[in-house]
Amino acid sequence: GNGFDLVTAVSDKIETNATLKASSSGTKAAVLPAGFKYRLFLYKKDGATYTFEKSALFVAGQETPVSVTDGATYKWVAISYNSAEDVPDRVGSDNYALPENKDVLYAASATDFTVARASVPISVTFNHHLSRIALEVNTKGMFAKPNSATVTVNGLTAQTGTIDLTTGSFVGSLTPVTLTLNYDSFTDVNSFGDRRVAYVYTAGETMQNITIALSNLKIQLDNGTERDFGTATLSKTFAITPVRGSSHSLLLAPTESPLTYGGVQWSRSNLYYRNSVNPENPYRFNHSNTYNATTDPNAFFSFRGHLPRKLGSAVEANQIDPCSRVYPAGLWKTPSQTEMAVVTNSSGILGNLLGSIGQLLGLGATPGAVTGPNYIEYTPTAGVNPVYGAATSAENKLRFNYNGLQTSVGLIEGLITLNLGSSKGTSSAFWTNTQGLNLLGLVGAGSWNYLGFTGRNLIGGAVPRGTAAASHLDIDLVGLNILSSALMNVRCVRDPNWTTVSASPTYNPNPVLPTTSDVY
């Protein structure tokens, strides 16, 4: 699309039932939310015949007495609109007209009950009587809430009808429901506002081809400004067959597009983790990729660590790739040493390289790299878009800011205080996921990372240097099952396996998120 990709998905599931538990003193709600209303219809048995006697409107969480005939036998039927809306009484017969586009809950007694000079507790388990079609626009992959958009829906038809109260079966023909669906039909379903959903309820069970189109998307950035993605329209057609009692979810999730360089698709900025911004979506990319003299401690990770300033597990099975926790799950990953190599042309031991920054190296520039006051950058071959500013902007270049790194970290179980020293403003460093033994002569285990800096030559002056750096790892020296490493930034890349992984019927786009105290 115009500056973003569109992730789409369809899912089908049987809706969970809503249950009302009764106490010996009357019917009380235990699961149906307090304040929601339902109506109970009572039928008195005479021989083999049931005759409607009365109904009563109940409010979940409140007791309402209903008088019945002592010694009589009854059956019951209950209806709710799964809301605080009143449920009307039966009018003249058991043919009961259902409302348009509402979630109808239905329940009927499995056995009769007989009144014997005491209150009779009953348990009501409601079933969803219609099919629900949920249309969701989700901007979690943009790390922002939408300010506005244009949404058009075609091909979606809804129907209602009349049921026999005693059986729940539809009688006669279904009738169409007039729907007007647009962006205003969608409401927030979480506190952050990056998930908006519109619900449609239908009694029909014939296949539908539903096309949802999204355009004119504007999102709210962290700095208070707005990003406008213009009039470009992305759409998806979903073929579904509604089933009564089931929920069908249709997802459109705009997701930040990558920059392509060296055949690798890179995120436009670094990863950071901030649970306080949005607990549902704490793994995020910065909206602006500009250098900031103020260090963000939430953007510095250990090798294979998934929480900032906390050491990762020494047990490989317990290691979590923080990029894989960006929404949608698994679309992004930490780059491999091979993927990182496309922005380097040399290698060395990290400590040695840091010691040589600013010295006369006599080495040539890294092909494709240029440097600015506080960064090294590369020109992408794809992904540049005016939505992110000029072609020279920080979001349209593969720019690695000189945020620095921390090389000396003891074996600490807990939060590490950052001490970047002179590396801040002079070097850029980010992790790969590649570990090895005796890298470049390092004794023991080492890991690969990227180191970018501005070098100096006797002739030609400043030169951009992108280098593969080997870092030393201390593994479980004191039995804490943690892996001591330096602290660096993380720049994510697209995982080419995601297309296959996400096609699995068990795939869930919502990442499994660690708790803030999750330390191995």
PDB file of N, CA and C in Angstrom, residues 271 273 283 285 301-307 312-313 315-336 339 431-434 490-495 511-514 520:
ATOM      1  N   LEU A 271      13.777  -0.990  17.701  1.00  0.00           N
ATOM      2  CA  LEU A 271      12.770  -1.566  18.593  1.00  0.00           C
ATOM      3  C   LEU A 271      12.913  -0.949  19.984  1.00  0.00           C
ATOM      4  N   TYR A 273      10.724  -1.247  24.032  1.00  0.00           N
ATOM      5  CA  TYR A 273       9.676  -1.916  24.824  1.00  0.00           C
ATOM      6  C   TYR A 273       9.211  -0.942  25.902  1.00  0.00           C
ATOM      7  N   TYR A 283       5.872  -3.915  22.460  1.00  0.00           N
ATOM      8  CA  TYR A 283       7.029  -3.963  21.558  1.00  0.00           C
ATOM      9  C   TYR A 283       6.729  -3.096  20.345  1.00  0.00           C
ATOM     10  N   PHE A 285       8.130   0.153  17.302  1.00  0.00           N
ATOM     11  CA  PHE A 285       9.169   0.874  16.582  1.00  0.00           C
ATOM     12  C   PHE A 285       8.922   2.371  16.772  1.00  0.00           C
ATOM     13  N   PHE A 301      18.963  -3.716  24.732  1.00  0.00           N
ATOM     14  CA  PHE A 301      18.703  -5.110  25.062  1.00  0.00           C
ATOM     15  C   PHE A 301      20.023  -5.864  25.174  1.00  0.00           C
ATOM     16  N   SER A 302      20.003  -6.956  25.901  1.00  0.00           N
ATOM     17  CA  SER A 302      21.144  -7.866  25.924  1.00  0.00           C
ATOM     18  C   SER A 302      21.026  -8.841  24.756  1.00  0.00           C
ATOM     19  N   PHE A 303      22.072  -9.610  24.525  1.00  0.00           N
ATOM     20  CA  PHE A 303      22.038 -10.609  23.458  1.00  0.00           C
ATOM     21  C   PHE A 303      20.948 -11.641  23.758  1.00  0.00           C
ATOM     22  N   ARG A 304      20.030 -11.806  22.817  1.00  0.00           N
ATOM     23  CA  ARG A 304      18.896 -12.715  22.935  1.00  0.00           C
ATOM     24  C   ARG A 304      18.051 -12.456  24.182  1.00  0.00           C
ATOM     25  N   GLY A 305      18.104 -11.244  24.649  1.00  0.00           N
ATOM     26  CA  GLY A 305      17.234 -10.835  25.749  1.00  0.00           C
ATOM     27  C   GLY A 305      15.975 -10.204  25.195  1.00  0.00           C
ATOM     28  N   HIS A 306      14.856 -10.407  25.870  1.00  0.00           N
ATOM     29  CA  HIS A 306      13.580  -9.920  25.335  1.00  0.00           C
ATOM     30  C   HIS A 306      13.014  -8.751  26.121  1.00  0.00           C
ATOM     31  N   LEU A 307      13.676  -8.364  27.217  1.00  0.00           N
ATOM     32  CA  LEU A 307      13.274  -7.183  27.968  1.00  0.00           C
ATOM     33  C   LEU A 307      14.469  -6.235  28.060  1.00  0.00           C
ATOM     34  N   GLY A 312      19.487 -11.985  29.062  1.00  0.00           N
ATOM     35  CA  GLY A 312      18.717 -13.081  28.502  1.00  0.00           C
ATOM     36  C   GLY A 312      19.052 -14.400  29.166  1.00  0.00           C
ATOM     37  N   SER A 313      18.282 -15.411  28.827  1.00  0.00           N
ATOM     38  CA  SER A 313      18.493 -16.739  29.392  1.00  0.00           C
ATOM     39  C   SER A 313      19.669 -17.418  28.711  1.00  0.00           C
ATOM     40  N   VAL A 315      19.671 -20.570  28.634  1.00  0.00           N
ATOM     41  CA  VAL A 315      19.018 -21.775  28.114  1.00  0.00           C
ATOM     42  C   VAL A 315      18.309 -21.403  26.812  1.00  0.00           C
ATOM     43  N   GLU A 316      18.759 -21.980  25.721  1.00  0.00           N
ATOM     44  CA  GLU A 316      18.243 -21.564  24.417  1.00  0.00           C
ATOM     45  C   GLU A 316      16.729 -21.729  24.315  1.00  0.00           C
ATOM     46  N   ALA A 317      16.175 -22.772  24.934  1.00  0.00           N
ATOM     47  CA  ALA A 317      14.734 -23.013  24.853  1.00  0.00           C
ATOM     48  C   ALA A 317      13.938 -21.901  25.524  1.00  0.00           C
ATOM     49  N   ASN A 318      14.570 -21.160  26.427  1.00  0.00           N
ATOM     50  CA  ASN A 318      13.875 -20.081  27.134  1.00  0.00           C
ATOM     51  C   ASN A 318      14.100 -18.711  26.510  1.00  0.00           C
ATOM     52  N   GLN A 319      14.909 -18.643  25.470  1.00  0.00           N
ATOM     53  CA  GLN A 319      15.199 -17.359  24.845  1.00  0.00           C
ATOM     54  C   GLN A 319      14.041 -16.919  23.953  1.00  0.00           C
ATOM     55  N   ILE A 320      13.740 -15.645  23.990  1.00  0.00           N
ATOM     56  CA  ILE A 320      12.633 -15.077  23.224  1.00  0.00           C
ATOM     57  C   ILE A 320      13.192 -13.962  22.342  1.00  0.00           C
ATOM     58  N   ASP A 321      12.909 -14.035  21.063  1.00  0.00           N
ATOM     59  CA  ASP A 321      13.329 -12.978  20.146  1.00  0.00           C
ATOM     60  C   ASP A 321      12.395 -11.783  20.345  1.00  0.00           C
ATOM     61  N   PRO A 322      12.906 -10.632  20.810  1.00  0.00           N
ATOM     62  CA  PRO A 322      12.002  -9.502  21.056  1.00  0.00           C
ATOM     63  C   PRO A 322      11.303  -9.014  19.796  1.00  0.00           C
ATOM     64  N   CYS A 323      11.956  -9.127  18.636  1.00  0.00           N
ATOM     65  CA  CYS A 323      11.305  -8.690  17.394  1.00  0.00           C
ATOM     66  C   CYS A 323      10.072  -9.532  17.069  1.00  0.00           C
ATOM     67  N   SER A 324      10.089 -10.796  17.455  1.00  0.00           N
ATOM     68  CA  SER A 324       8.951 -11.679  17.164  1.00  0.00           C
ATOM     69  C   SER A 324       7.720 -11.298  17.963  1.00  0.00           C
ATOM     70  N   ARG A 325       7.905 -10.447  18.999  1.00  0.00           N
ATOM     71  CA  ARG A 325       6.782 -10.012  19.846  1.00  0.00           C
ATOM     72  C   ARG A 325       6.162  -8.717  19.342  1.00  0.00           C
ATOM     73  N   VAL A 326       6.685  -8.177  18.249  1.00  0.00           N
ATOM     74  CA  VAL A 326       6.031  -7.042  17.603  1.00  0.00           C
ATOM     75  C   VAL A 326       4.780  -7.565  16.886  1.00  0.00           C
ATOM     76  N   TYR A 327       3.687  -6.802  16.960  1.00  0.00           N
ATOM     77  CA  TYR A 327       2.454  -7.219  16.281  1.00  0.00           C
ATOM     78  C   TYR A 327       2.589  -7.009  14.768  1.00  0.00           C
ATOM     79  N   PRO A 328       2.118  -7.980  13.943  1.00  0.00           N
ATOM     80  CA  PRO A 328       1.591  -9.310  14.289  1.00  0.00           C
ATOM     81  C   PRO A 328       2.733 -10.286  14.586  1.00  0.00           C
ATOM     82  N   ALA A 329       2.454 -11.247  15.431  1.00  0.00           N
ATOM     83  CA  ALA A 329       3.477 -12.145  15.962  1.00  0.00           C
ATOM     84  C   ALA A 329       4.291 -12.796  14.847  1.00  0.00           C
ATOM     85  N   GLY A 330       5.615 -12.704  14.982  1.00  0.00           N
ATOM     86  CA  GLY A 330       6.511 -13.405  14.079  1.00  0.00           C
ATOM     87  C   GLY A 330       6.761 -12.752  12.743  1.00  0.00           C
ATOM     88  N   LEU A 331       6.130 -11.610  12.463  1.00  0.00           N
ATOM     89  CA  LEU A 331       6.387 -10.942  11.185  1.00  0.00           C
ATOM     90  C   LEU A 331       7.815 -10.400  11.138  1.00  0.00           C
ATOM     91  N   TRP A 332       8.331  -9.986  12.314  1.00  0.00           N
ATOM     92  CA  TRP A 332       9.675  -9.426  12.410  1.00  0.00           C
ATOM     93  C   TRP A 332      10.560 -10.347  13.223  1.00  0.00           C
ATOM     94  N   LYS A 333      11.859 -10.263  13.004  1.00  0.00           N
ATOM     95  CA  LYS A 333      12.817 -11.049  13.776  1.00  0.00           C
ATOM     96  C   LYS A 333      14.117 -10.267  13.896  1.00  0.00           C
ATOM     97  N   THR A 334      14.971 -10.689  14.840  1.00  0.00           N
ATOM     98  CA  THR A 334      16.316 -10.134  14.922  1.00  0.00           C
ATOM     99  C   THR A 334      17.134 -10.668  13.747  1.00  0.00           C
ATOM    100  N   PRO A 335      17.905  -9.831  13.066  1.00  0.00           N
ATOM    101  CA  PRO A 335      18.621 -10.314  11.879  1.00  0.00           C
ATOM    102  C   PRO A 335      19.694 -11.342  12.229  1.00  0.00           C
ATOM    103  N   SER A 336      19.964 -12.202  11.268  1.00  0.00           N
ATOM    104  CA  SER A 336      21.075 -13.144  11.394  1.00  0.00           C
ATOM    105  C   SER A 336      22.379 -12.442  11.035  1.00  0.00           C
ATOM    106  N   GLU A 339      22.304 -11.745   7.346  1.00  0.00           N
ATOM    107  CA  GLU A 339      21.489 -10.589   6.969  1.00  0.00           C
ATOM    108  C   GLU A 339      22.183  -9.290   7.366  1.00  0.00           C
ATOM    109  N   TRP A 431      22.123  -5.861  17.655  1.00  0.00           N
ATOM    110  CA  TRP A 431      22.384  -7.290  17.745  1.00  0.00           C
ATOM    111  C   TRP A 431      22.001  -8.046  16.481  1.00  0.00           C
ATOM    112  N   THR A 432      22.683  -9.165  16.252  1.00  0.00           N
ATOM    113  CA  THR A 432      22.157 -10.232  15.403  1.00  0.00           C
ATOM    114  C   THR A 432      21.692 -11.345  16.352  1.00  0.00           C
ATOM    115  N   ASN A 433      21.135 -12.397  15.786  1.00  0.00           N
ATOM    116  CA  ASN A 433      20.725 -13.538  16.614  1.00  0.00           C
ATOM    117  C   ASN A 433      21.755 -14.665  16.591  1.00  0.00           C
ATOM    118  N   THR A 434      22.962 -14.378  16.030  1.00  0.00           N
ATOM    119  CA  THR A 434      23.930 -15.432  15.750  1.00  0.00           C
ATOM    120  C   THR A 434      24.980 -15.530  16.858  1.00  0.00           C
ATOM    121  N   VAL A 490      18.264  -2.908  19.031  1.00  0.00           N
ATOM    122  CA  VAL A 490      17.787  -3.998  18.175  1.00  0.00           C
ATOM    123  C   VAL A 490      17.119  -3.369  16.959  1.00  0.00           C
ATOM    124  N   ARG A 491      17.558  -3.753  15.771  1.00  0.00           N
ATOM    125  CA  ARG A 491      16.893  -3.331  14.527  1.00  0.00           C
ATOM    126  C   ARG A 491      16.321  -4.589  13.886  1.00  0.00           C
ATOM    127  N   CYS A 492      15.014  -4.624  13.764  1.00  0.00           N
ATOM    128  CA  CYS A 492      14.333  -5.841  13.303  1.00  0.00           C
ATOM    129  C   CYS A 492      14.314  -5.928  11.778  1.00  0.00           C
ATOM    130  N   VAL A 493      14.180  -7.141  11.272  1.00  0.00           N
ATOM    131  CA  VAL A 493      13.999  -7.398   9.844  1.00  0.00           C
ATOM    132  C   VAL A 493      12.789  -8.304   9.677  1.00  0.00           C
ATOM    133  N   ARG A 494      12.206  -8.272   8.496  1.00  0.00           N
ATOM    134  CA  ARG A 494      11.076  -9.144   8.210  1.00  0.00           C
ATOM    135  C   ARG A 494      11.538 -10.598   8.167  1.00  0.00           C
ATOM    136  N   ASP A 495      10.726 -11.490   8.740  1.00  0.00           N
ATOM    137  CA  ASP A 495      11.016 -12.915   8.721  1.00  0.00           C
ATOM    138  C   ASP A 495      10.397 -13.529   7.469  1.00  0.00           C
ATOM    139  N   PRO A 511       0.895 -11.526  19.832  1.00  0.00           N
ATOM    140  CA  PRO A 511       2.064 -12.162  20.429  1.00  0.00           C
ATOM    141  C   PRO A 511       1.805 -12.570  21.880  1.00  0.00           C
ATOM    142  N   VAL A 512       2.493 -13.618  22.309  1.00  0.00           N
ATOM    143  CA  VAL A 512       2.490 -13.985  23.724  1.00  0.00           C
ATOM    144  C   VAL A 512       3.474 -13.059  24.414  1.00  0.00           C
ATOM    145  N   LEU A 513       2.988 -12.214  25.299  1.00  0.00           N
ATOM    146  CA  LEU A 513       3.813 -11.176  25.883  1.00  0.00           C
ATOM    147  C   LEU A 513       4.345 -11.597  27.242  1.00  0.00           C
ATOM    148  N   PRO A 514       5.608 -11.296  27.514  1.00  0.00           N
ATOM    149  CA  PRO A 514       6.157 -11.588  28.843  1.00  0.00           C
ATOM    150  C   PRO A 514       5.679 -10.552  29.849  1.00  0.00           C
ATOM    151  N   TYR A 520      14.986 -14.708  33.510  1.00  0.00           N
ATOM    152  CA  TYR A 520      15.386 -16.096  33.715  1.00  0.00           C
ATOM    153  C   TYR A 520      16.616 -16.148  34.610  1.00  0.00           C
TER     154      TYR A 520
END
